[in-house]
Coordinates of C-alpha atoms and ligand atoms in Angstrom, one line a residue:
A1 CA 38.7 13.7 -43.6
K2 CA 37.8 10.0 -44.6
E3 CA 40.3 8.6 -42.4
E4 CA 39.2 10.8 -39.7
G5 CA 35.6 9.8 -40.2
R6 CA 36.6 6.0 -39.8
G7 CA 38.5 6.6 -36.8
L8 CA 35.7 8.4 -35.2
F9 CA 33.5 5.3 -36.3
R10 CA 36.0 3.0 -34.8
Y11 CA 36.2 4.9 -31.7
Y12 CA 32.4 5.3 -31.0
S13 CA 31.8 1.4 -31.8
A14 CA 34.5 0.4 -29.4
E15 CA 32.8 2.6 -26.8
R16 CA 29.6 1.0 -27.5
N17 CA 30.9 -2.4 -27.2
S18 CA 32.5 -1.7 -24.0
A19 CA 29.4 -0.1 -22.8
S20 CA 27.4 -3.2 -23.5
L21 CA 30.1 -5.4 -22.1
Y22 CA 29.9 -3.6 -19.1
H23 CA 26.2 -4.2 -18.9
L24 CA 26.5 -7.9 -19.7
R25 CA 29.1 -8.3 -16.9
L26 CA 27.0 -6.4 -14.5
E27 CA 23.9 -8.5 -15.5
A28 CA 26.0 -11.6 -14.8
D29 CA 27.1 -10.5 -11.6
L30 CA 23.5 -9.3 -10.6
R31 CA 22.3 -12.9 -11.3
K32 CA 24.6 -14.1 -8.5
A33 CA 24.4 -11.2 -6.2
I34 CA 21.4 -12.5 -4.2
D35 CA 23.0 -15.8 -3.4
L36 CA 26.3 -14.2 -2.4
K37 CA 24.5 -11.9 -0.1
E38 CA 25.7 -8.6 -1.7
F39 CA 22.7 -6.7 -1.4
E40 CA 21.7 -4.7 1.5
L41 CA 18.6 -2.5 2.6
H42 CA 19.2 1.0 3.9
Y43 CA 16.3 2.9 5.4
Q44 CA 15.4 6.6 5.1
P45 CA 13.2 8.0 7.7
Q46 CA 10.1 10.3 7.0
V47 CA 9.1 12.8 9.3
N48 CA 5.8 15.1 9.8
I49 CA 7.0 18.5 10.1
L50 CA 3.5 19.7 11.2
H51 CA 3.9 17.5 14.2
D52 CA 7.4 18.2 15.7
D53 CA 9.2 16.4 13.1
K54 CA 7.6 13.2 14.3
F55 CA 8.9 10.0 12.6
V56 CA 6.1 8.6 10.5
G57 CA 7.9 5.8 8.6
M58 CA 10.9 4.9 6.6
E59 CA 11.6 4.0 2.8
A60 CA 13.6 0.9 2.1
L61 CA 16.4 1.6 -0.5
I62 CA 18.6 -1.2 -1.9
R63 CA 22.3 -1.1 -1.8
W64 CA 24.7 -3.4 -3.8
H65 CA 28.3 -4.0 -2.5
H66 CA 30.0 -5.4 -5.6
P67 CA 33.0 -7.3 -4.7
R68 CA 35.2 -5.7 -7.2
E69 CA 33.5 -2.5 -8.1
G70 CA 32.7 -1.3 -4.8
N71 CA 28.9 0.1 -4.2
I72 CA 27.1 0.3 -7.2
R73 CA 24.3 3.1 -7.2
P74 CA 20.8 1.6 -7.7
D75 CA 20.3 4.1 -10.4
V76 CA 22.9 2.2 -12.5
F77 CA 22.0 -1.5 -11.7
I78 CA 18.1 -1.3 -11.4
S79 CA 17.7 -0.3 -15.0
V80 CA 19.9 -3.3 -15.9
A81 CA 17.9 -5.5 -13.8
E82 CA 14.6 -4.2 -15.3
A83 CA 16.0 -4.7 -18.9
S84 CA 16.8 -8.4 -18.0
G85 CA 13.8 -9.3 -15.9
L86 CA 16.2 -9.9 -13.0
I87 CA 14.2 -7.2 -11.2
V88 CA 11.5 -9.5 -10.2
Q89 CA 13.8 -11.6 -8.1
I90 CA 15.7 -8.6 -6.8
D91 CA 12.4 -6.8 -5.8
R92 CA 11.1 -10.0 -4.1
W93 CA 14.3 -10.2 -2.1
V94 CA 13.8 -6.5 -1.1
L95 CA 10.0 -7.0 -0.1
R96 CA 11.1 -10.1 2.1
Q97 CA 14.0 -8.4 3.9
A98 CA 12.0 -5.2 4.3
C99 CA 9.0 -7.2 5.8
I100 CA 11.5 -9.0 8.1
D101 CA 12.9 -5.9 9.3
G102 CA 9.4 -4.2 9.4
A103 CA 7.7 -6.9 11.7
R104 CA 10.8 -6.5 14.1
W105 CA 10.2 -2.7 14.2
R106 CA 6.5 -3.2 14.8
D107 CA 7.6 -4.7 18.0
K108 CA 10.0 -2.0 19.0
I109 CA 8.4 1.2 17.7
D110 CA 5.5 2.1 19.9
Q111 CA 3.5 4.2 17.4
P112 CA 2.0 3.8 14.0
F113 CA 4.6 3.8 11.2
R114 CA 4.8 2.8 7.4
L115 CA 7.8 1.1 5.7
S116 CA 7.6 2.0 1.9
V117 CA 8.9 -0.5 -0.6
N118 CA 9.7 0.3 -4.2
V119 CA 8.0 -2.1 -6.6
S120 CA 9.2 -1.8 -10.3
A121 CA 6.7 -2.0 -13.1
V122 CA 7.9 -5.3 -14.2
H123 CA 7.5 -6.8 -10.8
F124 CA 4.0 -5.2 -10.2
R125 CA 2.6 -6.8 -13.6
Q126 CA 3.5 -10.3 -12.5
T127 CA 0.4 -12.4 -12.4
D128 CA 1.3 -13.8 -9.0
F129 CA 2.5 -10.5 -7.4
I130 CA -0.3 -10.2 -4.9
D131 CA -0.1 -13.9 -4.0
V132 CA 3.7 -13.6 -3.5
L133 CA 3.3 -10.5 -1.4
T134 CA 0.6 -12.2 0.8
C135 CA 2.9 -15.2 1.4
I136 CA 5.9 -13.0 2.5
M137 CA 3.6 -11.1 4.9
L138 CA 2.5 -14.2 6.5
E139 CA 5.9 -15.7 6.7
T140 CA 7.6 -12.6 8.1
G141 CA 4.6 -11.5 10.3
M142 CA 4.6 -8.2 8.6
K143 CA 1.3 -6.1 9.0
A144 CA -0.4 -4.5 6.2
E145 CA -0.9 -1.4 8.2
N146 CA 3.0 -1.0 8.6
L147 CA 3.4 -1.4 4.8
A148 CA 3.3 1.0 1.6
L149 CA 4.2 0.1 -1.9
E150 CA 5.8 2.9 -4.1
I151 CA 5.1 2.4 -7.8
T152 CA 5.7 4.9 -10.7
E153 CA 3.2 6.4 -13.2
G154 CA 4.7 3.9 -15.7
V155 CA 3.0 1.1 -13.9
L156 CA -0.5 2.4 -14.4
M157 CA -0.1 3.1 -18.2
K158 CA 0.2 -0.7 -19.4
E159 CA -2.0 -3.7 -18.7
L160 CA -4.6 -1.5 -17.2
Q161 CA -6.7 -4.4 -16.3
L162 CA -4.1 -6.1 -14.2
A163 CA -3.0 -2.8 -12.6
T164 CA -6.6 -2.1 -11.5
E165 CA -7.0 -5.5 -10.0
N166 CA -3.8 -5.4 -8.2
L167 CA -4.6 -1.9 -6.7
S168 CA -7.9 -2.8 -5.6
K169 CA -6.7 -6.1 -4.0
L170 CA -4.0 -4.0 -2.1
K171 CA -6.7 -1.7 -0.8
K172 CA -8.8 -4.6 0.4
L173 CA -5.4 -5.9 2.2
G174 CA -4.9 -2.5 3.7
I175 CA -1.7 -1.9 2.0
E176 CA -1.3 1.7 1.1
V177 CA 0.2 2.8 -2.6
A178 CA 2.2 5.9 -3.3
I179 CA 2.9 7.3 -6.9
D180 CA 6.6 7.8 -6.8
D181 CA 8.4 10.5 -8.7
F182 CA 5.0 12.0 -9.2
G183 CA 4.5 14.3 -12.4
T184 CA 7.8 13.1 -14.0
G185 CA 6.1 10.3 -16.1
Y186 CA 4.1 10.2 -19.3
S187 CA 0.8 9.8 -17.9
S188 CA -2.5 11.6 -17.7
L189 CA -4.2 12.7 -14.5
A190 CA -7.2 10.5 -15.4
Y191 CA -5.6 7.8 -13.7
L192 CA -5.8 9.3 -10.4
R193 CA -9.6 9.0 -10.9
N194 CA -9.6 5.4 -12.0
F195 CA -6.9 3.9 -9.6
E196 CA -7.0 3.4 -5.9
V197 CA -3.9 5.0 -4.5
N198 CA -3.1 7.1 -1.3
T199 CA 0.0 9.2 -1.6
L200 CA 1.5 11.3 -4.2
K201 CA 5.6 11.6 -3.9
I202 CA 6.7 14.8 -5.3
D203 CA 9.9 14.3 -7.3
R204 CA 13.1 15.8 -6.1
S205 CA 13.6 17.4 -9.6
F206 CA 10.8 19.9 -8.6
L207 CA 12.3 20.8 -5.2
I208 CA 16.1 21.0 -6.0
D209 CA 15.7 24.7 -7.0
I210 CA 12.1 25.5 -5.5
G211 CA 13.7 28.5 -3.6
A212 CA 14.5 30.3 -7.0
N213 CA 12.3 28.8 -9.5
K214 CA 8.7 30.2 -9.8
K215 CA 7.6 27.4 -12.0
D216 CA 8.8 24.8 -9.7
Q217 CA 6.7 26.6 -6.7
A218 CA 3.8 26.6 -9.0
I219 CA 3.9 23.0 -9.9
V220 CA 4.6 22.0 -6.1
S221 CA 1.7 24.1 -4.9
S222 CA -0.6 22.5 -7.5
I223 CA 0.3 19.0 -6.7
T224 CA -0.2 19.7 -3.0
E225 CA -3.6 21.1 -3.7
L226 CA -4.5 18.2 -6.1
A227 CA -3.4 15.8 -3.1
R228 CA -5.5 17.6 -0.6
N229 CA -8.7 17.9 -3.2
L230 CA -8.4 14.2 -3.8
K231 CA -7.7 13.4 -0.1
L232 CA -4.2 11.9 -0.9
D233 CA -1.1 12.3 1.4
V234 CA 1.6 14.2 -0.3
V235 CA 5.4 13.5 0.6
A236 CA 8.3 15.8 -0.5
E237 CA 11.6 13.7 -1.1
G238 CA 15.0 15.0 -1.3
I239 CA 14.7 18.0 1.0
E240 CA 18.3 19.1 1.7
T241 CA 17.9 22.6 3.0
K242 CA 16.0 24.7 5.3
E243 CA 14.9 27.0 2.4
Q244 CA 13.6 23.9 0.5
L245 CA 11.8 22.8 3.7
E246 CA 10.2 26.2 4.3
Q247 CA 9.1 26.2 0.7
V248 CA 7.3 22.9 0.7
F249 CA 5.9 23.7 4.4
G250 CA 4.5 27.1 3.0
R251 CA 2.6 25.2 0.2
G252 CA 1.1 22.6 2.5
C253 CA 3.4 19.6 2.2
Y254 CA 4.2 18.4 5.7
I255 CA 5.6 15.0 5.2
I256 CA 9.2 15.1 4.3
Q257 CA 12.0 12.6 3.3
G258 CA 15.6 14.0 2.8
Y259 CA 19.0 14.4 3.7
Y260 CA 17.9 17.5 5.8
F261 CA 16.7 15.1 8.4
A262 CA 18.5 12.0 7.5
K263 CA 20.3 10.0 4.9
P264 CA 19.3 6.5 4.2
M265 CA 20.9 4.1 6.8
P266 CA 21.6 0.5 7.6
R267 CA 18.9 -1.2 9.9
Q268 CA 21.0 -0.9 13.1
A269 CA 21.6 2.9 12.4
L270 CA 17.9 3.4 12.2
D271 CA 17.6 1.6 15.6
R272 CA 19.8 4.1 17.0
Y273 CA 18.1 7.0 15.3
L274 CA 14.8 5.7 16.8
N275 CA 16.4 5.1 20.2
I276 CA 15.8 1.5 20.0
I277 CA 17.8 -0.8 22.5
D278 CA 18.4 -4.0 20.7
D279 CA 18.1 -6.8 23.2
E280 CA 18.5 -9.9 20.8
Ligands
C2E1 P1 13.7 6.8 -5.4 O1 12.6 5.7 -5.3 O2 13.0 8.1 -6.1 O3 14.5 7.0 -4.2 C1 14.8 8.2 -3.6 C2 16.1 8.5 -4.0 O4 16.5 9.9 -3.7 C3 17.1 7.5 -3.1 O5 18.3 7.4 -4.0 C4 17.6 8.4 -2.0 O6 18.8 8.0 -1.4 C5 17.7 9.7 -2.4 N1 17.6 10.9 -1.7 C6 16.7 11.1 -0.6 N2 16.7 12.3 -0.1 C7 17.9 12.8 -0.6 C8 18.2 14.3 -0.5 O7 17.9 15.0 0.4 N3 19.3 14.4 -1.5 C9 19.7 13.6 -2.6 N4 20.5 14.0 -3.4 N5 19.2 12.4 -2.7 C10 18.1 12.2 -1.7 P2 18.9 5.9 -4.2 O8 18.8 5.0 -2.9 O9 20.2 5.9 -4.7 O10 17.9 5.1 -5.2 C11 17.6 5.8 -6.5 C12 16.5 5.0 -7.3 O11 16.7 3.5 -7.4 C13 15.3 5.2 -6.4 O12 14.7 6.4 -6.5 C14 14.4 4.0 -7.0 O13 13.9 4.3 -8.2 C15 15.5 2.9 -7.4 N6 15.6 1.9 -6.2 C16 16.2 2.1 -4.9 N7 15.9 0.9 -4.3 C17 15.0 0.1 -4.8 C18 14.5 -1.1 -4.7 O14 14.6 -1.8 -3.8 N8 13.7 -1.5 -5.7 C19 13.4 -1.0 -6.9 N9 12.7 -1.3 -7.8 N10 14.0 0.2 -7.1 C20 14.8 0.9 -6.1
CA2 CA1 10.7 5.5 -4.1
CA3 CA1 10.9 9.0 -5.8
CA4 CA1 13.5 9.1 -8.3

């Protein structure tokens, strides 16, 4: 039994070592990925189902084409990037590229739209966050009315002063803010009273089984009603089926993002989706 125990211990520590080795390697590779142009942005459309599924905007989602490992999912490398602080450089690359593409779309899409960009907590809390953002918008010609930032509840729980200041500066600039993965963080609803935000994004976890799960139905109804009472927009993400679509529609949520309408796609594919003729 003693032998067995040791073997088990050895096994687990080997596992742990190789897991941290993997992370270290990932971190080293991430450090070079921007320069090596291994990142790409994909864009997922958002539509309004109350208005003939009209296109209202898109979310920028990062993709990493690793030279040896192939495509690595953001769920895997974003947490490594956050732990190492590399996320700040990565998020800034994303913001700049999204603004370049957004400014171009402004010339080609003849209707209002908002391009949403994810901003990690570490990035949002940089003291020069607003300055850098303003610079990028000036350089790229991106307009505030075409930009929205997605932050998570966690952003609002630490360094309240800075978060409050940043949010009111964003409001002055005319840049909307959405709370991503709403309802999944460890936070109180009080922040909705104290912070200037525009949109609640209902997390996919509440929608996966919404057809059958009465609790999910109650939660989604409540979030939608909360948004309506606070005069906030509400977005359902991760809608894949007609049943999910009907469930959220019946509960008063009309802005939809999900595979049911479109998967995230490269810029050129979104051009085709929007019937944009590229004359460059
Ligand atoms: P998120 O911000 O909640 O993004 C939504 C995720 O749901 C995306 O996964 C999207 O591809 C996926 N999704 C959308 N519709 C459906 C659907 O109908 N079914 C299913 N199964 N999935 C759907 P993705 O692109 O893998 O990104 C995962 C997470 O990584 C994001 O979650 C976000 O937290 C983070 N992330 C992605 N891009 C960035 C970025 O540029 N910066 C930062 N800081 N984080 C990012
Ligand atoms: Ca998001
Ligand atoms: Ca989300
Ligand atoms: Ca999520």
